[in-house]
Each structure stands twice: as C-alpha cells, then as structure tokens.
Short mmCIF file of C-alpha atoms in Angstrom, two decimals:
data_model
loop_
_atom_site.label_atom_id
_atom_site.label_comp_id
_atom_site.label_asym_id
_atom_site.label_seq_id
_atom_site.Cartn_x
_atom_site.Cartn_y
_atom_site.Cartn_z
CA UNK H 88 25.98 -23.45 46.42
CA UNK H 89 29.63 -22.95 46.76
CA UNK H 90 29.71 -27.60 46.23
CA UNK H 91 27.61 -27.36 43.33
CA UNK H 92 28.90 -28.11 40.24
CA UNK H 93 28.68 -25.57 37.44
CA UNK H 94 27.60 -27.10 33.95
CA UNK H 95 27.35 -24.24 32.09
CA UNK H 96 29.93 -23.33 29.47
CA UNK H 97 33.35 -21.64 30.75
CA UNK H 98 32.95 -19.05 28.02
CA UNK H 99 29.17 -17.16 28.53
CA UNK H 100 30.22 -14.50 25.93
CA UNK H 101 27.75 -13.78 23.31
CA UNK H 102 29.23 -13.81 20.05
CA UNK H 103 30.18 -10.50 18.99
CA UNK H 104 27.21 -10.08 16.10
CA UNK H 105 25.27 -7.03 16.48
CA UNK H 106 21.76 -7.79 16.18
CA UNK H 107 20.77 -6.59 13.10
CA UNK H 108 18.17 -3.82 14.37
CA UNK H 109 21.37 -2.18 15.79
CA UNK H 110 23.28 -2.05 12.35
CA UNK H 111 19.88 -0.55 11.16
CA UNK H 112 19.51 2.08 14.33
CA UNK H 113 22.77 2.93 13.31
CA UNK H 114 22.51 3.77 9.62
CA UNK H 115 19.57 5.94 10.65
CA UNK H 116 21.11 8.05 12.69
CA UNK H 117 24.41 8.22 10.29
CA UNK H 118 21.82 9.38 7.80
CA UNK H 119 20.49 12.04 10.00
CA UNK H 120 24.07 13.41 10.74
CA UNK H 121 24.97 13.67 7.29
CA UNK H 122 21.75 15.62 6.21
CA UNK H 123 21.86 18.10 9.66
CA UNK H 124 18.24 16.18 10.67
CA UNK H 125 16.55 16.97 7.78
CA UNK H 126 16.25 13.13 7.00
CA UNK H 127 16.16 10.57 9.79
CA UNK H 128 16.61 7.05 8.72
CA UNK H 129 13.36 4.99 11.41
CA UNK H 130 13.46 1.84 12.14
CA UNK H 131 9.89 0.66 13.53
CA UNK H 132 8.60 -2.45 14.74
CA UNK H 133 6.32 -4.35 12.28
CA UNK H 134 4.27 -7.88 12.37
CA UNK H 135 5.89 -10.86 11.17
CA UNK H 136 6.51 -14.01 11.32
CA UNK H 137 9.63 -14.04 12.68
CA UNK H 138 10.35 -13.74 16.03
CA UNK H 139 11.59 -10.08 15.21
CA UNK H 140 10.58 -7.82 11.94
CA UNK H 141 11.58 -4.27 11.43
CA UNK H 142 11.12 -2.40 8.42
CA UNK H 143 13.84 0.93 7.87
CA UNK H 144 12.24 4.24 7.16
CA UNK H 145 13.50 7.43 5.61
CA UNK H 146 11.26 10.17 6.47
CA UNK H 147 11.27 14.07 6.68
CA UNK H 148 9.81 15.01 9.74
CA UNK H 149 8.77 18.64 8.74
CA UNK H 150 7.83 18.04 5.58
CA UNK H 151 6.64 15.34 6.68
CA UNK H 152 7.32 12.87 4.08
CA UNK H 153 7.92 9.43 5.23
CA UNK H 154 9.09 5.99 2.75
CA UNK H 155 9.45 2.58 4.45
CA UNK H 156 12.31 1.40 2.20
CA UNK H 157 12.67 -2.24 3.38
CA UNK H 158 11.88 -4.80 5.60
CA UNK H 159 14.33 -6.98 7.95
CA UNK H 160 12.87 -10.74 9.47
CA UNK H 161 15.06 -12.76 11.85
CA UNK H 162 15.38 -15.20 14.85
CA UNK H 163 16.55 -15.52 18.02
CA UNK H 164 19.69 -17.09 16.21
CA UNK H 165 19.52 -13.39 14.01
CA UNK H 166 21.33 -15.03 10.88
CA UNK H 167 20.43 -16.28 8.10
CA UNK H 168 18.01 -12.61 7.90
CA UNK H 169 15.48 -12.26 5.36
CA UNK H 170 15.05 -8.78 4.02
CA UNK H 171 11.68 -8.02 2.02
CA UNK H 172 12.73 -5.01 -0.76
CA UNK H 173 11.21 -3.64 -3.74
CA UNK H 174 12.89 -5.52 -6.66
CA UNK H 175 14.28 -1.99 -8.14
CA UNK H 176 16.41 -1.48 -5.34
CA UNK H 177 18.81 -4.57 -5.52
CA UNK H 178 19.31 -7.11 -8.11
CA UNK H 179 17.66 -10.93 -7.63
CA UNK H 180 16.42 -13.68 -9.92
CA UNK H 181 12.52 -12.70 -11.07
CA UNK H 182 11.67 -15.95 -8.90
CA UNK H 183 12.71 -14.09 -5.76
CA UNK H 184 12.17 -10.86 -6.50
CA UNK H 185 11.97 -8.47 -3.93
CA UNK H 186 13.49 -10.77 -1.07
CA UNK H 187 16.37 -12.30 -0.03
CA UNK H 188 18.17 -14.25 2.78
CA UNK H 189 21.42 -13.02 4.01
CA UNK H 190 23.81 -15.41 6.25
CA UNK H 191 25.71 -13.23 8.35
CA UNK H 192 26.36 -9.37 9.32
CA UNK H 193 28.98 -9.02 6.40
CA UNK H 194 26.10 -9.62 4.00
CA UNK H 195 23.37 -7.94 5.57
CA UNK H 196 26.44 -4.73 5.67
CA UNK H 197 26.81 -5.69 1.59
CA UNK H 198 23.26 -5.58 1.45
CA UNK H 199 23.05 -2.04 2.95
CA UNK H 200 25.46 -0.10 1.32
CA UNK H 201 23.82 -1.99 -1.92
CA UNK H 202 20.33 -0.57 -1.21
CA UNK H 203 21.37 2.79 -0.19
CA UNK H 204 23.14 3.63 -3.17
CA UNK H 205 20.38 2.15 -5.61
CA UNK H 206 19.18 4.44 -8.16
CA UNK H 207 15.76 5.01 -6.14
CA UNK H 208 17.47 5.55 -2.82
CA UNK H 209 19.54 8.34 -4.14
CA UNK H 210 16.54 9.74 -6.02
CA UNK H 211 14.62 9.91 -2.59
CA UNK H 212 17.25 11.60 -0.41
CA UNK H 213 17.96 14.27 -3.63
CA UNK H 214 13.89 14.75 -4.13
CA UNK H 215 13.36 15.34 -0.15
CA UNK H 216 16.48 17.31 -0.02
CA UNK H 217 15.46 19.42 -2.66
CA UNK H 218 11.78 19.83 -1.67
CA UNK H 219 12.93 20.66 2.27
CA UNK H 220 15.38 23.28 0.63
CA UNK H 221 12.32 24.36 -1.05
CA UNK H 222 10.02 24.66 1.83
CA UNK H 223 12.81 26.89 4.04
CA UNK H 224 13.27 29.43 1.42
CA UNK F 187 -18.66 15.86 -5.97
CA UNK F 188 -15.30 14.05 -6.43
CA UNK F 189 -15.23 10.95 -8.85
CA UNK F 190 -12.81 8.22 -7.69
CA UNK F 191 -11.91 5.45 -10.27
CA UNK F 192 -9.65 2.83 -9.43
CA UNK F 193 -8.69 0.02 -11.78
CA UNK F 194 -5.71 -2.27 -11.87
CA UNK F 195 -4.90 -2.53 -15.58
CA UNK F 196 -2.38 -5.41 -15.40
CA UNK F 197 0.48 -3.79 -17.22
CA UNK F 198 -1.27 -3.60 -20.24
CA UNK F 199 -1.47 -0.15 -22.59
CA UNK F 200 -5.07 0.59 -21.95
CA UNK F 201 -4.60 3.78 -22.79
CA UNK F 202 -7.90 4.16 -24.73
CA UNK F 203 -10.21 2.09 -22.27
CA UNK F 204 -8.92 4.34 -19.35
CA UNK F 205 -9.69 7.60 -21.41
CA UNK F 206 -13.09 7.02 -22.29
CA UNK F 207 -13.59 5.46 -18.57
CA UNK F 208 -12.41 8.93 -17.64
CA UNK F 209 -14.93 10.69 -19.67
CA UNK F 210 -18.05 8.98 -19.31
CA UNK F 211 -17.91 9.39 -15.38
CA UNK F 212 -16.17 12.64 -15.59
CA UNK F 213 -13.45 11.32 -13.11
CA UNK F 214 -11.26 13.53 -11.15
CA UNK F 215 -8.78 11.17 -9.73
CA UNK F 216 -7.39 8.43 -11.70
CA UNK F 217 -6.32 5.67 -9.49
CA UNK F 218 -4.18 2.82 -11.17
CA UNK F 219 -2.58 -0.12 -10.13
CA UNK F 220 0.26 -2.25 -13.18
CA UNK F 221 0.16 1.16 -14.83
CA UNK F 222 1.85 0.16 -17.79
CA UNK F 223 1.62 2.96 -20.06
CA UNK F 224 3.78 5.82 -20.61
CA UNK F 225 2.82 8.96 -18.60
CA UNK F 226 3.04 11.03 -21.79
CA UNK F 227 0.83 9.02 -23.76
CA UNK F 228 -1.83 8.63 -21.15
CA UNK F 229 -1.92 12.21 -20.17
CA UNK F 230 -2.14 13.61 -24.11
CA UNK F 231 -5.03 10.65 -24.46
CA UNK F 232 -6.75 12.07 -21.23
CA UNK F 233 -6.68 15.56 -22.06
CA UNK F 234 -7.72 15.20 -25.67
CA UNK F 235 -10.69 16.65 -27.24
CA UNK F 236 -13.32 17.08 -24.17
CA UNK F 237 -11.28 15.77 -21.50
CA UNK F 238 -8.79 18.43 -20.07
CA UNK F 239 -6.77 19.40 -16.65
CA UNK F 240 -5.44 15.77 -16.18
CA UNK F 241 -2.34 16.12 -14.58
CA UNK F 242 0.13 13.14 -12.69
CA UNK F 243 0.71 13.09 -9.14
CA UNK F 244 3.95 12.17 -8.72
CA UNK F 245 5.29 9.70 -5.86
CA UNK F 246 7.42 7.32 -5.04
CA UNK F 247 4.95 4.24 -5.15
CA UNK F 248 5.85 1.80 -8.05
CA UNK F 249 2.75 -0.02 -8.04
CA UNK F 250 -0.24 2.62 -7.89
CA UNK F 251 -0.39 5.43 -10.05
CA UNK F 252 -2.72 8.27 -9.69
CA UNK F 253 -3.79 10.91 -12.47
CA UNK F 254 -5.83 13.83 -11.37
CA UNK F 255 -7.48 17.15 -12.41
CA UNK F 256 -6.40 18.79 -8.91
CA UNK F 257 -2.72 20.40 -8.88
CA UNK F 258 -0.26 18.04 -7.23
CA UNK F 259 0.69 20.12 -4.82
CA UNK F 260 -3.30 19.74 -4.03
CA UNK F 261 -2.45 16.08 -3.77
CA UNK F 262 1.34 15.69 -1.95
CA UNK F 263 2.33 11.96 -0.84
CA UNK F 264 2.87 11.88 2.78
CA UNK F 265 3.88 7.87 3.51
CA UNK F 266 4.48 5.57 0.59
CA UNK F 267 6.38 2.51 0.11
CA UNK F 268 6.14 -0.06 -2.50
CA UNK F 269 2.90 -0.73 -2.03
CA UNK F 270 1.15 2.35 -0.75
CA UNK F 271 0.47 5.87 -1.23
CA UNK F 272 -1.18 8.02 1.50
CA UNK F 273 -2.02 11.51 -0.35
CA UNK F 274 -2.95 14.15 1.42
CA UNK F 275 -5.52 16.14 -0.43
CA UNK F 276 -5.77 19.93 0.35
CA UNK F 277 -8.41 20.98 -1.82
CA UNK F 278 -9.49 24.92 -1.71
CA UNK F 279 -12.83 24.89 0.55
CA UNK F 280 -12.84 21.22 2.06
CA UNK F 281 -11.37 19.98 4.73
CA UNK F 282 -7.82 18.24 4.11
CA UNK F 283 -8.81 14.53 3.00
CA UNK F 284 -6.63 10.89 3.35
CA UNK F 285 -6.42 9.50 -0.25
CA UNK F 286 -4.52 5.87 0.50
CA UNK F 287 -4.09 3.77 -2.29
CA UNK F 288 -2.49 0.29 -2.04
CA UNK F 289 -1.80 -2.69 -4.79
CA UNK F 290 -0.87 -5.84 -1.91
CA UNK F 291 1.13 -8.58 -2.79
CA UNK F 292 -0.65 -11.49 -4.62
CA UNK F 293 -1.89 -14.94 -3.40
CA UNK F 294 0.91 -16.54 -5.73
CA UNK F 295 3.19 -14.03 -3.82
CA UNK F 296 2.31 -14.27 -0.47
CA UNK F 297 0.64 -17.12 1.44
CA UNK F 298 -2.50 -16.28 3.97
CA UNK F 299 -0.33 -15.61 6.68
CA UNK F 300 2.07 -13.18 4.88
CA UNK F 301 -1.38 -11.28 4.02
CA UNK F 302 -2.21 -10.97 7.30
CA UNK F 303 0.63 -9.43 8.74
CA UNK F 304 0.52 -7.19 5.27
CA UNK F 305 -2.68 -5.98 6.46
CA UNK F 306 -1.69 -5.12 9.67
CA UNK F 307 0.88 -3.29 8.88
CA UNK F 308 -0.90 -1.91 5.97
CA UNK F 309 -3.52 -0.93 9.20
CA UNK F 310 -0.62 0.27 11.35
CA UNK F 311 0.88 2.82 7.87
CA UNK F 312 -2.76 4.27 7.84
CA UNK F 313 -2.90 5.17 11.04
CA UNK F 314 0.46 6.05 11.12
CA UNK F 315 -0.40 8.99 7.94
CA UNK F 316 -3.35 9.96 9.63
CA UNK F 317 -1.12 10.83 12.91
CA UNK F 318 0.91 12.68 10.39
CA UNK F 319 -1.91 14.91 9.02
CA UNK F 320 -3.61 15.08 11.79
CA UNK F 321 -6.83 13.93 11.03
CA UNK F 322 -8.84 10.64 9.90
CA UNK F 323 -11.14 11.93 7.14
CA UNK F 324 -9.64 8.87 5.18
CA UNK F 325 -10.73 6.84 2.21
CA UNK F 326 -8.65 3.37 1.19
CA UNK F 327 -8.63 2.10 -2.39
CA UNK F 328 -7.08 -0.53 -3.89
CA UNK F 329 -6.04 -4.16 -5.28
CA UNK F 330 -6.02 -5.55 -1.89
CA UNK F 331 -5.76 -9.32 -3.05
CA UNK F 332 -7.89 -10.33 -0.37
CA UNK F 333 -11.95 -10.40 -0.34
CA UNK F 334 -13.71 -8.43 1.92
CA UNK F 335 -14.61 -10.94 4.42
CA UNK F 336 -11.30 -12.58 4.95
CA UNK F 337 -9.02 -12.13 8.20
CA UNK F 338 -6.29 -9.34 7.23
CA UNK F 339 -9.72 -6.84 6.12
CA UNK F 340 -12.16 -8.19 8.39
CA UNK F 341 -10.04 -8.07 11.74
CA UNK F 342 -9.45 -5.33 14.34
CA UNK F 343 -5.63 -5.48 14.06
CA UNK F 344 -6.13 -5.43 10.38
CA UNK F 345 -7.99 -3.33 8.29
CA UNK F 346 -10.98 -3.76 10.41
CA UNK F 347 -13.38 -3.14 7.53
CA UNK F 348 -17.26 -3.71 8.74
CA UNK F 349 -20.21 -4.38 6.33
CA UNK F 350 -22.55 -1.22 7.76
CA UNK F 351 -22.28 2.13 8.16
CA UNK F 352 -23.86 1.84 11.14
CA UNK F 353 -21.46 -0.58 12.80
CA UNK F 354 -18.69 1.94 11.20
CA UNK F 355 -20.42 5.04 13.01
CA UNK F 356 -19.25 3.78 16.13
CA UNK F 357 -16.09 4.70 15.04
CA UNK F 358 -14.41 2.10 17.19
CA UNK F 359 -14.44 -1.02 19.39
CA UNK F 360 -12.40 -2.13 22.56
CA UNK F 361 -10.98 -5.36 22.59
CA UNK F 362 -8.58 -6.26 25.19
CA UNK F 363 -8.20 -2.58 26.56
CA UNK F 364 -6.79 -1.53 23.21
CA UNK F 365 -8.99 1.07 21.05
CA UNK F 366 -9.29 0.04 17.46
CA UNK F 367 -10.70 2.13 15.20
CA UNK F 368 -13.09 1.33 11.88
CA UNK F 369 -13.34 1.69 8.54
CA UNK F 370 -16.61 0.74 6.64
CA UNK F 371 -16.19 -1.51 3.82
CA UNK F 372 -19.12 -1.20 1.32
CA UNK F 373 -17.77 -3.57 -1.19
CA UNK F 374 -19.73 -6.25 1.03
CA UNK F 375 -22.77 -4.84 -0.81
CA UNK F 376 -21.89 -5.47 -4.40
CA UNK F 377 -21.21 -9.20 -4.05
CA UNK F 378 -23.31 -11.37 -6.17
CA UNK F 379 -25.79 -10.79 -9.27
CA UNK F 380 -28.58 -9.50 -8.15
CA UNK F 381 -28.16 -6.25 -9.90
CA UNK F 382 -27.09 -7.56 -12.96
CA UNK F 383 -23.63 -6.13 -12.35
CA UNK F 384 -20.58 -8.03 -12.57
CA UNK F 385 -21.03 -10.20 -9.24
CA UNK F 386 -16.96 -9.01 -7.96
CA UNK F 387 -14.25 -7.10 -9.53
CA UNK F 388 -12.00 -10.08 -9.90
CA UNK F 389 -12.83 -13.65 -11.46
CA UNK F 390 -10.41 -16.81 -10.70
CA UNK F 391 -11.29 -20.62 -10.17
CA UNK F 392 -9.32 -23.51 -9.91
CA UNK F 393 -9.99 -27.28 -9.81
CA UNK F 394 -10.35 -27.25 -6.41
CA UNK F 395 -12.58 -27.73 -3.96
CA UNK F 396 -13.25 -24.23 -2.36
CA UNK F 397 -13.75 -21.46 -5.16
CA UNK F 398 -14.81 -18.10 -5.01
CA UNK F 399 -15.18 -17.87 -8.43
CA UNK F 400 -15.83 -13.63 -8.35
CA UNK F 401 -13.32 -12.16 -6.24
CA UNK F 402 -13.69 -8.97 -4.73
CA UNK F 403 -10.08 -7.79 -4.60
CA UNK F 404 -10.47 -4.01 -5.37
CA UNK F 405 -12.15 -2.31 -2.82
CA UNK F 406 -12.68 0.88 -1.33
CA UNK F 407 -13.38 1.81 2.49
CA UNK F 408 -13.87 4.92 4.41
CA UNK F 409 -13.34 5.77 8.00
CA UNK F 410 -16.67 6.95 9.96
CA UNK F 411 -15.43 10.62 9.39
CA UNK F 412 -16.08 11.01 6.00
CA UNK F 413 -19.49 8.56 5.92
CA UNK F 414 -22.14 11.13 5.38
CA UNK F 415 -19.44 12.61 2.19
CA UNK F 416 -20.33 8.86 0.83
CA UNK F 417 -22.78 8.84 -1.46
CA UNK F 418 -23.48 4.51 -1.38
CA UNK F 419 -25.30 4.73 -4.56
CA UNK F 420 -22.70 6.13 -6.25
CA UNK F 421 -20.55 3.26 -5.72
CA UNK F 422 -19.78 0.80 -8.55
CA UNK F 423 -17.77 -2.12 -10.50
CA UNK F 424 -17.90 -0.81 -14.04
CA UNK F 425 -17.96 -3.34 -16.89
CA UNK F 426 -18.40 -0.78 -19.78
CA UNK F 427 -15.98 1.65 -20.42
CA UNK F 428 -18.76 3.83 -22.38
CA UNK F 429 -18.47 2.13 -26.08
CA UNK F 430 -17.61 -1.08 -25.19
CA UNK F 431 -18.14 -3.79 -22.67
CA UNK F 432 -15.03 -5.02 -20.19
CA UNK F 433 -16.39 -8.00 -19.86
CA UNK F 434 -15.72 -11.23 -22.40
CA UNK F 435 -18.54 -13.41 -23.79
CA UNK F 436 -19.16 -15.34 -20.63
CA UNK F 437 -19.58 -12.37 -18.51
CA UNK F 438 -15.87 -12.42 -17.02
CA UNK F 439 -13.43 -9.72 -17.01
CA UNK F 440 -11.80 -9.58 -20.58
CA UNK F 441 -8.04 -10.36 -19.56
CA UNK F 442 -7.57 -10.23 -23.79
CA UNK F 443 -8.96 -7.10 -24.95
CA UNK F 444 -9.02 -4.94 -21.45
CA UNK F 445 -7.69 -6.25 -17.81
CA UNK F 446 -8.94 -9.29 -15.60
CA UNK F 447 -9.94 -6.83 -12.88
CA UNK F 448 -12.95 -4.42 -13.86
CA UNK F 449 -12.55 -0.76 -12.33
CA UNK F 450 -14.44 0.91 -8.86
CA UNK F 451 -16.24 4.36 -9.37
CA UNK F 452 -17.19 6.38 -6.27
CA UNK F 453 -17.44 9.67 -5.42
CA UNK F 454 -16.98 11.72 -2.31
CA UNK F 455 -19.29 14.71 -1.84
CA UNK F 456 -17.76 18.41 -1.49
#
C-alpha cells in the first residue's frame, strides 16, 4: 500500500454548502425557540423525484394544528433546488407559479426569509399563537 | 344523516346554482373547490328564505372551501396545506369523524409522475391526521385530477382506493412486510350510462388517440371504519341543481352557464 500511488484529489474537503435539509432543520427549531415550543417548524421526508424531497411544516403539537408550508427537491449535487410553494407566498411569473429553482444556499436563504415573512406565514404563526393562548386560559 | 356535496365550481360566481343545490338535498356540509365567490354573498344566498344555519369553516386551505350548518369549532382543521384540509368533526353524539378534502394539481400542472408522488404524499398527510386524532373513521373528497383506476388512487402507497366494500372490509393488505391500509372508492360504480346519469363528473377529449372522454376526477372514498355509516345509494353526480339542468345540450357539463365539473352528493349516517 505504502508504493501505491494515490490518484485522488489532494484536497477531499467537501465544499462548505450545508445541505439544504440542514438550513431547513435549522429554521425549525429557531422557530420553536422564539415561540417557547408552542410552534415547531418539521421538516419530513416526502416522495419525489429527486433524489431528496422534504417539505417544511409548522405545526402546533397540542393543539394540534399542523400546515406543510412548502416543499424542497434536490440532488446529490444539492444546487440548483427546486422549491414547490403556494403562489401567495412568494412572487413568480403565472407560468411558474408556485415553483421555483434556486442556484445556491444564498438564494434558497433569500427564499426563506421571503416565505416566512409572506402575508400568509405571518397570519399562521399570529392565528396559532392566538388560538394556543386561547386554549391555556 | 349528514349530506356531503362537493363541487369544484371553477372560479366562477355560482352563487345561485350552489344555493338551490344546497336546498334541494338539504346539505349540511358544503364542500368547494375554485370557490370564487365572496364568503358574504354566498353565506346571505345560503341562508335566505328556507335555507338557514350555514356558517364558513375557516382554514388555511386556498383551494377547498367548506360551508356548513355545524359550528366551526364542530369542524376545526387539523393538517392543511395548499391542497388539503383534514377537519376533524366533533359532532354532539357521534363519534369524532375525518372530513379530508383535497383539490390536486391538474394534468396541465403536473405530469403522471408528479401525480403519483402527490398521491402518496396526499396518502402519507391522511394517515398522518388520522395519527393526530387518533382514529380512522375517515371520508376523502375531492377534485383529485386523476380517475379512479389510475396508479396514484389505485396503488397501496397511494391512495389505495378499491372498487368493493368487501375488498375495503379487510381493512388492509401486506405487501412486502409493510401494512397498508384501504379506503373504498365507490366512484368505480358510477362510471358509464347505464343509469342515465351523467357517465363521470368531468368531460375532456382531445384529438388523440387514448380518450376518456368522462372523467371521473371528483371522488369520494371512505376508510372500512365508517362503511356501514355509507349509505351507497345515496351516492351521486348531480346534473340538476333543482330548476335547472348542469348539463349543456349535448349532455356535457355546462362550462358556460354553471362549471365543467358536475357536483358529488353523499351522506354519512348518524
């Protein structure tokens, strides 16, 4: 072993992208912080036909309320990602309504903070916020 | 006994068609799909002279709407996204009941293989909201885009919608060491025009060689826990709304005057 030649590359590093399930995992759990575990942000494995699909939950465990928000579709390579959304909660052209491709972890980031502000994001969190608040008193 | 009516009304201000609908079959939940119409303007229409208690159950959903005469907190939304609603319905001397209503992407939106997978993860949300409530006394409406017999409703991964109650009263099959459960699909029984009823609840035809013609897109199923609450008789594609016909001079859905898909009555027995 010690004569054999190595062909490999001298640099075996991955690149330093996050697969985009992780950037997801996190949000979910950022989410849960901020509202003390009322609201959990999921991310579950779905069918696809990629070679990995996700789609990112918001749900309210002891409500239990539950919303699957969006969908995320990548490769091995994990950019360009598709996302699969409802067209309310970000902006496209009506011929691609509803989905999108995104070429690297700055966009998918973009796309995020995007969807989480929407209109119908923040009306979610505020109606299960409101309706937990409900339920303890 | 409940009445069920389900329609997909295209986006188009049907306001009338959908009140008389209402009271000829004395409905009690008002499912619909490209609800177009304001809220206000339905719900004054719907409680007018004869017709009263309508009231909307809100959720999240954009696609399916659903009008009832039980309180919505009879009727709270326990899983939705932008294509489903899973209701659970608590009403006073049943058992809780799975209301799931669903309006699936479109063939010019999705190709077979994207309504596959939509199928079985349409599969995995219902089981998923019957975890949640803790039982499976479930019953599945909607525009599901595909016919009864094709792969996303047919297979065990998907819907796994069987033509018999009988098959469906085995509640589930094995395949592969993996349990998956049914759900009984009775649209099977309306195809064609034997019963001089609209032979599908959805016509479409192309100049090509494999067509359908009648599609039978809006369906119903129910899991083997609530088959003997089924009355199969009671089932029905309407093409009258009580004064006047859905249907246009050649026997198709009227896309002009009413919507291309004709409505679904069942009922559920208390």
């Amino acid at each position: 072993m010690e004569n054999s030649k190595d062909l490999w590359p001298k640099d075996l590093k991955l690149i330093d992208v996050r697969p985009p399930v992780a950037v997801l995992q996190e949000q979910g759990a950022i989410l849960a912080r901020r509202t003390k575990n009322l609201l959990r942000g999921r991310v579950d494995q779905i069918p696809g036909k990629k070679a990995f699909n996700f789609k990112f939950v918001i749900e309210a465990p002891t409500l239990p309320y539950e919303y699957d928000l969006f969908s995320i579709h990548y490769d091995i390579e994990m950019y360009p990602l598709s996302v699969r959304f409802e067209p309310s909660l970000y902006p496209t052209s009506p011929k691609r309504a509803g989905m999108k491709e995104l070429g690297s972890e700055d966009e998918f980031t973009q796309f995020l903070q995007k969807v989480f502000n929407s209109e119908k994001t923040r009306k979610l969190i505020t109606a299960l916020l409101q309706l937990l608040e409900r339920k303890t008193v | 006994m409940i009445t069920f009516l389900f329609w997909n009304i295209g986006g188009r201000d049907l306001t009338e068609r959908v009140r008389r609908l209402a009271r000829t079959h004395r409905v009690d939940v008002l499912i619909l799909c490209e609800c177009g119409m304001a809220m206000e303007k339905l719900l004054s229409a719907l409680n007018s002279a004869g017709g009263s208690g309508y009231l909307y159950s809100r959720g999240l959903c954009q696609r399916v709407t659903i009008v009832s005469r039980f309180a919505p907190e009879l009727m709270t939304p326990i899983k939705e996204s932008d294509y489903l609603t899973v209701r659970n319905m608590r009403l006073p001397g049943m058992q809780d009941l799975l209301l799931a209503a669903a309006h699936m992407p479109s063939k010019r939106e999705w190709s077979d293989a994207d309504q596959v997978f939509g199928c079985v993860s349409l599969a995995e949300d219902v089981l998923h909201a019957e975890r949640l409530a803790g039982h499976s006394r479930t019953l599945l409406v909607g525009d599901l885009n595909m016919n009864p017999f094709e792969d996303g409703i047919v297979s065990a991964k998907g819907l796994h919608g069987v033509m018999t109650q009988q098959i469906a009263g085995r509640r589930s099959r094995i395949i592969k060491g993996k349990k998956y459960d049914f759900f009984y699909n009775p649209m099977w029984g309306l195809f064609g025009d034997r019963n001089q009823r609209p032979a599908g609840t959805y016509y479409y035809t192309k100049s090509v060689p494999k067509a359908y013609f009648w599609n039978m897109f809006d369906q119903v199923m129910v899991r083997p826990d609530l088959l003997e609450r089924f009355p199969q008789n009671e089932l029905a594609i309407l093409d009258h709304d009580g004064m006047e016909t859905l249907l246009d001079a050649s026997g198709k859905p009227d896309g002009r005057k009413s919507s291309d898909h004709l409505p679904v009555k069942f009922q559920l027995s208390v």
